[in-house]
Coordinates of C-alpha atoms and ligand atoms in Angstrom, one line a residue:
X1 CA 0.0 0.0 0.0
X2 CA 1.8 3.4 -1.0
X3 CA 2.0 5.7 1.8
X4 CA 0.8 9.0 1.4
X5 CA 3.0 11.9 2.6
X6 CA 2.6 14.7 5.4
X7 CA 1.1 17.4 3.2
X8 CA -1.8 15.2 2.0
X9 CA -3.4 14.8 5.3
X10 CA -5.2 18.3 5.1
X11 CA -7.2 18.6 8.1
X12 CA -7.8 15.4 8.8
X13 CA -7.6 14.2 12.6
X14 CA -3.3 13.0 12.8
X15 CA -3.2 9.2 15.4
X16 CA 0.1 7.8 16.4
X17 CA -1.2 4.4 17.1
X18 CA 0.8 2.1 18.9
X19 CA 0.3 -2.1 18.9
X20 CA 2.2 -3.9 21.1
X21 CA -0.5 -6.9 22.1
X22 CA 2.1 -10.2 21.0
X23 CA 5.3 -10.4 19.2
X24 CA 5.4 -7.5 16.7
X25 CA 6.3 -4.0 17.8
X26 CA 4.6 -1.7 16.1
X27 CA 3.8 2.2 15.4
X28 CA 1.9 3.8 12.9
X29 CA 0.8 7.3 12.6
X30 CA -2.7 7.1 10.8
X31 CA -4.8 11.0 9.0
X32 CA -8.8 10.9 8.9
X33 CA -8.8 6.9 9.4
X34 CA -7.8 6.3 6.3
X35 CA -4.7 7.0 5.1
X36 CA -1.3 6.0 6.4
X37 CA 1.1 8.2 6.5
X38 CA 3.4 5.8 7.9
X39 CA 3.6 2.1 9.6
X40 CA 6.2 0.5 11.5
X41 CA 6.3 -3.4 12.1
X42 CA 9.5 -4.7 14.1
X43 CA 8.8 -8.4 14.3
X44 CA 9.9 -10.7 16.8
X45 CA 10.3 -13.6 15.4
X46 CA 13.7 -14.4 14.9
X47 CA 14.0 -14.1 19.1
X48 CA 10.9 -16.6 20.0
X49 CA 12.1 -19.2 16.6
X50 CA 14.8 -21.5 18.8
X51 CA 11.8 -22.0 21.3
X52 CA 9.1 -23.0 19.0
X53 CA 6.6 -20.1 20.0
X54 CA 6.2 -16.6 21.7
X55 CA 7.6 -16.1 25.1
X56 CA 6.2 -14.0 27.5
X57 CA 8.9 -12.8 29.1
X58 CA 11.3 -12.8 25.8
X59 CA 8.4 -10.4 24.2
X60 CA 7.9 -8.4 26.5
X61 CA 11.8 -7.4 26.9
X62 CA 11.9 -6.8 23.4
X63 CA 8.5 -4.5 23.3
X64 CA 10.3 -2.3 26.0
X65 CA 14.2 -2.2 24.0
X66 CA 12.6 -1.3 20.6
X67 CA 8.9 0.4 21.3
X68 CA 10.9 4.2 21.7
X69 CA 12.9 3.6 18.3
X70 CA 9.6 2.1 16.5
X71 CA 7.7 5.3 17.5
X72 CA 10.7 7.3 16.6
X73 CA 10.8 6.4 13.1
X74 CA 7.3 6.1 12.7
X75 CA 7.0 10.1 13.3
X76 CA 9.9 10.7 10.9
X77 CA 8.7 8.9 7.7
X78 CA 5.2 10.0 8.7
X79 CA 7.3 13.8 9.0
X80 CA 5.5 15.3 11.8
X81 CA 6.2 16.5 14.8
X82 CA 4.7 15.4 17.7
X83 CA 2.7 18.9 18.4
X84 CA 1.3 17.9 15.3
X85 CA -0.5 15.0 16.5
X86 CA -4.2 15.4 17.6
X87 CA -4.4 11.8 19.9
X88 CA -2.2 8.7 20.6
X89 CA -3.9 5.6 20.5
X90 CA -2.8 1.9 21.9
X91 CA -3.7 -1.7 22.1
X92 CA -5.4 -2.4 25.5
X93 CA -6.2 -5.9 24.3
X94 CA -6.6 -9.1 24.1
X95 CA -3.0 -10.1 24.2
X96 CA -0.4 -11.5 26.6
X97 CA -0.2 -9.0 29.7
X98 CA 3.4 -8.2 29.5
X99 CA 3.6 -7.2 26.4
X100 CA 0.1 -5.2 26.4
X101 CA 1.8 -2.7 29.5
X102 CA 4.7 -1.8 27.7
X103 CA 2.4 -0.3 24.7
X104 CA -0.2 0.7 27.6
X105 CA 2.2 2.6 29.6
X106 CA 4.7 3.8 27.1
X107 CA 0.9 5.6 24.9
X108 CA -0.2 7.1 28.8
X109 CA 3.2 9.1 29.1
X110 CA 3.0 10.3 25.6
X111 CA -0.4 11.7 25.7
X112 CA 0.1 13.1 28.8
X113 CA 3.4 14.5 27.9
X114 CA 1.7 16.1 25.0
X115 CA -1.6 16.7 26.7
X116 CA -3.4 14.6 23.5
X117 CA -6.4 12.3 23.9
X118 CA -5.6 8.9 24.8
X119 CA -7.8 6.1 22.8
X120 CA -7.6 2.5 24.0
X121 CA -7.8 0.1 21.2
X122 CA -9.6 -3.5 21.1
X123 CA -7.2 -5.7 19.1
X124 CA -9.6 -7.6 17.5
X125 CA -11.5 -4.3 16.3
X126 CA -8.1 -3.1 14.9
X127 CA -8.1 -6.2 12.5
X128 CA -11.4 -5.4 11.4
X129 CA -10.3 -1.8 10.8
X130 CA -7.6 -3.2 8.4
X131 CA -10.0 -3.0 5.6
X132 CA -10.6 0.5 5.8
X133 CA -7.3 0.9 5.1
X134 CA -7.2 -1.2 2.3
X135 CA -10.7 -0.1 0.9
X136 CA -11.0 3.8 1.3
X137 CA -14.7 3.5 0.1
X138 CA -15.5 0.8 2.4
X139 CA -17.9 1.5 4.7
X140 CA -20.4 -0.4 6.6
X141 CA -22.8 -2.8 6.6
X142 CA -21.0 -5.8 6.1
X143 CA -20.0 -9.3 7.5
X144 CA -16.8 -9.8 8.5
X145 CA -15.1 -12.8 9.3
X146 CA -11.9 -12.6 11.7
X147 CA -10.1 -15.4 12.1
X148 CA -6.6 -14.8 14.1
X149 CA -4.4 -16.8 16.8
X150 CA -7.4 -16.2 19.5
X151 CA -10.5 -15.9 17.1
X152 CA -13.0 -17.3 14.8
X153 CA -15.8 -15.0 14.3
X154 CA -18.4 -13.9 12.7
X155 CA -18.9 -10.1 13.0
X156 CA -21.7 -8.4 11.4
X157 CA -20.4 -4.4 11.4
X158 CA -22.7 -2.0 11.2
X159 CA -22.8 1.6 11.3
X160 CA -24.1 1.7 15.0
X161 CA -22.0 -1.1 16.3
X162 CA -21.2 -4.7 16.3
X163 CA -23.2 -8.1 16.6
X164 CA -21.5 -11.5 16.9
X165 CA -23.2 -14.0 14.2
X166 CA -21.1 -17.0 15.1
X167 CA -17.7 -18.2 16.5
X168 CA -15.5 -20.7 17.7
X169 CA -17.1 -23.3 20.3
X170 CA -13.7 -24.2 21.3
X171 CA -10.2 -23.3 19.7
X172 CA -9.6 -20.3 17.1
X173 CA -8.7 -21.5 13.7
X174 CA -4.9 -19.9 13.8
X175 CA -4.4 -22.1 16.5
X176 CA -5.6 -25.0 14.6
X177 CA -3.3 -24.0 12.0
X178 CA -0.4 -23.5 14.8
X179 CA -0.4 -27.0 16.5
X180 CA -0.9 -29.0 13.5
X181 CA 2.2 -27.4 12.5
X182 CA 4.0 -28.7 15.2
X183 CA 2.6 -31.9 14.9
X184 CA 4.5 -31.7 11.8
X185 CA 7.5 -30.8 13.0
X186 CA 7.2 -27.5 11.6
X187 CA 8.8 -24.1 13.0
X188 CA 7.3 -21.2 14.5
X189 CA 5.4 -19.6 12.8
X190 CA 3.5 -22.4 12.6
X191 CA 0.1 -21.6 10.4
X192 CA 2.1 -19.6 7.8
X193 CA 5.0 -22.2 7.6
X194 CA 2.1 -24.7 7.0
X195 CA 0.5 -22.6 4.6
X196 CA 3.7 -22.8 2.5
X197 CA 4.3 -26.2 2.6
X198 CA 0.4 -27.5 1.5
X199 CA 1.0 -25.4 -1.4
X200 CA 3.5 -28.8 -2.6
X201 CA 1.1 -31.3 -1.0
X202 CA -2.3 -33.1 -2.1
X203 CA -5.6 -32.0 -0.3
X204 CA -6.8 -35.6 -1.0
X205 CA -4.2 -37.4 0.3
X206 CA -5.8 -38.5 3.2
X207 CA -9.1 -38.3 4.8
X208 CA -10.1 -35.8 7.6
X209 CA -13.8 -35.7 8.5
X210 CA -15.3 -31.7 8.7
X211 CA -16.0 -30.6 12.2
X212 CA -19.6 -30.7 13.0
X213 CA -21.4 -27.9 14.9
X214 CA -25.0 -27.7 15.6
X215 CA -24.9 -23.4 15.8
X216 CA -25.4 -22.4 12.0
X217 CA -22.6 -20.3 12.1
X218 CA -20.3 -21.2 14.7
X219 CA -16.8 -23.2 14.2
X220 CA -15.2 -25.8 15.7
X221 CA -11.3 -26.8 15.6
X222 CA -10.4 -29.2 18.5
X223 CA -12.1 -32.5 17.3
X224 CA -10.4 -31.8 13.9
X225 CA -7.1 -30.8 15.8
X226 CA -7.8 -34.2 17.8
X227 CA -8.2 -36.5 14.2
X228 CA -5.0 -34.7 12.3
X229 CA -3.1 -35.7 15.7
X230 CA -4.0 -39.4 16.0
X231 CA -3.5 -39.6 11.9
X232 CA -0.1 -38.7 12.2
X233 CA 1.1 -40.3 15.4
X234 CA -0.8 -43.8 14.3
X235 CA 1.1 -43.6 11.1
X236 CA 4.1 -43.0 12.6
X237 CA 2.9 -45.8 15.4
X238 CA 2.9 -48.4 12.5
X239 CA 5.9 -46.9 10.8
X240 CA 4.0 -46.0 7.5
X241 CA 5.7 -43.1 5.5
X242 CA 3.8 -40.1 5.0
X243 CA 4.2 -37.2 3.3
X244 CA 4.4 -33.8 5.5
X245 CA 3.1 -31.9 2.3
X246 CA 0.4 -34.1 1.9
X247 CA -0.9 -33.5 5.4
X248 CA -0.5 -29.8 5.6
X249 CA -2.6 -29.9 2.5
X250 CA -5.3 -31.9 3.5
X251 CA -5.2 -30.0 6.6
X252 CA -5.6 -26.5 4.8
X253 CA -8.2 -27.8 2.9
X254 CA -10.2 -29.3 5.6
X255 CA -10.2 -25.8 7.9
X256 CA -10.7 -23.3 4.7
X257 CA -13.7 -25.6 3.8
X258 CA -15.4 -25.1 7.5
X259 CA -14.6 -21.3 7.4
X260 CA -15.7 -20.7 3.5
X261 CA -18.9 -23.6 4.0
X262 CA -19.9 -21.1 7.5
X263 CA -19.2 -17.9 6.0
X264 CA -21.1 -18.3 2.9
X265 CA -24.0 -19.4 4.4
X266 CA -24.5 -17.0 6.5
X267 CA -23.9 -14.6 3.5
X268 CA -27.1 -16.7 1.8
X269 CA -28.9 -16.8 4.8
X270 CA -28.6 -13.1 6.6
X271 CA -28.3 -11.7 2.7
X272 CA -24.9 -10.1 3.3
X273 CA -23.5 -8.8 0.0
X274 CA -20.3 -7.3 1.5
X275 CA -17.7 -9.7 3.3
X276 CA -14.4 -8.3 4.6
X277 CA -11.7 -10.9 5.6
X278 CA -9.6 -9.8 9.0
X279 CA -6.8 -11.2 11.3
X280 CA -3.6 -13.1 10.6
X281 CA -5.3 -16.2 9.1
X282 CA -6.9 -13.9 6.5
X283 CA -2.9 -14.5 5.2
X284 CA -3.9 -18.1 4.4
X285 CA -3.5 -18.1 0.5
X286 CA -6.1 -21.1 0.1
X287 CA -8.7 -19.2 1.8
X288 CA -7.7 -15.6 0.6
X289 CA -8.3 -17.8 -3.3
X290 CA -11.3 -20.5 -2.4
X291 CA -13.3 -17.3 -0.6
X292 CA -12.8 -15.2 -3.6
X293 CA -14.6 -18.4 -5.7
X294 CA -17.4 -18.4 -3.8
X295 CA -18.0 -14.7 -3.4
X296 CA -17.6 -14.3 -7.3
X297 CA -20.0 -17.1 -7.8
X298 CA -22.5 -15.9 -5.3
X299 CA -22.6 -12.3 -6.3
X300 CA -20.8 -11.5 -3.1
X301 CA -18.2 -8.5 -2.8
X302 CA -15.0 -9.9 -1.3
X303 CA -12.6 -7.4 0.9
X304 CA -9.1 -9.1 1.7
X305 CA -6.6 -6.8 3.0
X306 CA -2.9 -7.0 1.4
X307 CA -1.4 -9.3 3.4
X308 CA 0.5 -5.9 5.2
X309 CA -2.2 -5.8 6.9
X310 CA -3.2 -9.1 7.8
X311 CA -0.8 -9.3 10.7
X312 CA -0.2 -7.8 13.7
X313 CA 0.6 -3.9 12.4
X314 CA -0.3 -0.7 14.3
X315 CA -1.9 1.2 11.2
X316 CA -5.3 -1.2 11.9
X317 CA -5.3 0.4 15.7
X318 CA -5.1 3.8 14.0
X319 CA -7.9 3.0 11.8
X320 CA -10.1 1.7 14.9
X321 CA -8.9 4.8 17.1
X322 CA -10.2 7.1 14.4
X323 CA -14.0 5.8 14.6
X324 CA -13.7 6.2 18.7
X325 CA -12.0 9.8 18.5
X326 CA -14.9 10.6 16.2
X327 CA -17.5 9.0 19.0
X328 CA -15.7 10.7 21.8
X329 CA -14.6 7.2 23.3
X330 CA -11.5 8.5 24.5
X331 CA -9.5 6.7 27.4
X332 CA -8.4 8.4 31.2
X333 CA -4.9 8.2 32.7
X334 CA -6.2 4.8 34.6
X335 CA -6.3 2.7 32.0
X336 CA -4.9 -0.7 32.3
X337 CA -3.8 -3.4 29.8
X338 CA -6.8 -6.4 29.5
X339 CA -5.3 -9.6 28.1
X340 CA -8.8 -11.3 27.8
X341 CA -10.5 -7.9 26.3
X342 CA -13.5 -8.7 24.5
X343 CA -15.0 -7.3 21.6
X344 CA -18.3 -4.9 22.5
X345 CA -21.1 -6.2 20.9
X346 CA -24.5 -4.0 20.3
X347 CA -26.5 -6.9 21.6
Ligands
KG4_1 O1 -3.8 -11.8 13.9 P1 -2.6 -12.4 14.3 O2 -1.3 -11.9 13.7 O3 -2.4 -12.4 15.8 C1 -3.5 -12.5 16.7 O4 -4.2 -11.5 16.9 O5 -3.7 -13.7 17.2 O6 -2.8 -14.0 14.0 C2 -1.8 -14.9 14.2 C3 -2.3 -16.2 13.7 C4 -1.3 -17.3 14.1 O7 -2.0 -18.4 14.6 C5 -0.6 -17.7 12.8 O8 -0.2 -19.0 12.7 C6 -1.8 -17.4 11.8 O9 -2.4 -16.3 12.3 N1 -1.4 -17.3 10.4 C7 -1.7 -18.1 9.4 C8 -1.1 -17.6 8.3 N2 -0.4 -16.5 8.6 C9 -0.6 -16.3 9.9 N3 -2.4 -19.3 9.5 C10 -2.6 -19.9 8.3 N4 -2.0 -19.5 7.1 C11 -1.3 -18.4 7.1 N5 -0.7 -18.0 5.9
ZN2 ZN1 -3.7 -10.0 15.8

């Protein structure tokens, strides 16, 4: 996405937005919601790779060392000076705790330093924000599906708010996608790593049975987590060869089928004709291509952000700050980091 530069921001309201909820550092500073004038991703993953997944502790270290230097050279490509900002926004959650603070606390000093508003950001809400970014004529009504490391749901975003149409009975599909990964032997990160090696594999390999779940349009992981575990280990029980890219296929294709089969009907059935994709799963290059079949052949407009903005990036918690500056939902000097935050739904 190009950035757009300082002078094109007019009047626009200016965010410095700050995410810091996992294992990505990140600043962006954000005009009117829409554009980004600049965004700043320093990922972690190199530091949490020997252990096989994010540490805690490890994160958080690394949120406080780089946050200042993120920040930094977020204002400078964005080149504005801090006076020139009219709020400073942050992750408050979901996320690990840790990590949250360091954002939390380092976001409190700077507004009060600059005597700015504080807005405290819902993760999950900054994903779904993504697409305004991506889409500058996107606006709501429409049904967005966010599937990340902690979620599976099915939002339906309306003007005056939220409503949850379905979700995840037990685990979140990135999840899913991380611990079959392993069971593969595969490094952190797991679901993209897995991603790229179904792409050499055969989704009919073997046989995996679709989760069943009586809700219309919730999901369900575990059981299917469950089978793809006791395929592989009884395989490997009998000594059978089996190919890893034949069972990172099959288990691609067996989650993108229970998302796309879920999504679409509720598309048929609560007549959506707008569906934005959000969260890091949304990277998944089998659902980012099977979703855009369906949607094509049902009529249905399909928004996928660029995969920029699929992960973890502080530009999406700009775009979500902008809509609560505009409401007034701004945050006081007591606010705390929330790793289980939920998402506020209308009903
Ligand atoms: O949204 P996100 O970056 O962080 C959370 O808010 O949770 O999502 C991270 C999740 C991880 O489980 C990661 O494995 C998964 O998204 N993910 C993918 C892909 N890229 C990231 N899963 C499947 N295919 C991908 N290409
Ligand atoms: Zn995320």
């Amino acid at each position: 996405m190009p950035l757009k530069t300082a002078e094109n921001k007019a009047q626009e309201p200016v965010i410095l937005a700050i995410e810091s909820s996992c294992d990505e550092t990140a600043a962006a500073v954000i005009s009117g919601g829409r554009q980004v004038l600049s965004s700043e991703v320093y990922s972690q993953i190199a530091l949490h790779v020997p252990f096989g997944g994010v540490v805690p502790e490890i994160a958080s270290r690394s949120h406080i060392e780089k946050i200042d230097l993120v920040v930094q050279t977020a204002m400078r490509t964005a080149g504005l000076d801090y006076s020139q900002l009219d709020a400073v926004a942050v992750t408050q959650g979901p996320g690990l705790v840790g990590a949250l603070l360091v954002g939390v606390n380092y976001a409190k000093g700077l507004a009060y330093g600059l005597g700015k508003p504080l807005l405290a950001v819902n993760h999950i809400a900054g994903h779904i924000a993504a697409n305004y970014l991506a889409y500058p004529d996107l606006r709501p009504p429409f049904l967005c599906l966010v599937v990340s490391g902690g979620h599976s749901h099915l939002v339906e975003v309306r003007e005056e708010g939220l409503s949850l149409l379905g979700c995840t009975q037990d685990d979140a599909a990135g999840e899913a996608f991380d611990k079959a990964a392993r069971v593969l032997g595969l490094p952190y990160p797991g679901g993209p790593n897995l991603d790229r090696l179904a792409q050499s594999g055969n989704p009919e390999a073997y046989k995996l049975t679709q989760p069943k779940i009586s809700g219309a349009y919730d999901f369900s992981f575990s059981g299917l987590k469950t089978a793809f575990i006791n395929l592989v280990h009884g395989m490997e029980q009998r000594g059978e060869p089996y190919s890893k890219a034949d069972l990172a296929a099959v288990f691609r294709h067996t989650v993108v089928t229970h998302l796309c089969d879920k999504t679409i009907k509720a598309c048929q059935d609560k007549g959506w004709r707008a569906l934005a994709l959000a969260g890091g799963v949304s990277a998944n290059s089998l659902l980012r291509a099977r979703m855009a079949e369906l949607c094509e052949k049902e009529g249905i407009t399909l928004y996928v952000p660029p995969l920029s903005l699929t992960g973890d990036n502080a530009a999406m918690i700009g775009a979500a700050a902008s809509l609560q500056l505009q409401s007034g939902d701004t945050a006081g000097m007591d606010t705390n980091a929330v790793p289980a935050l939920s998402l506020r739904f209308m009903d």
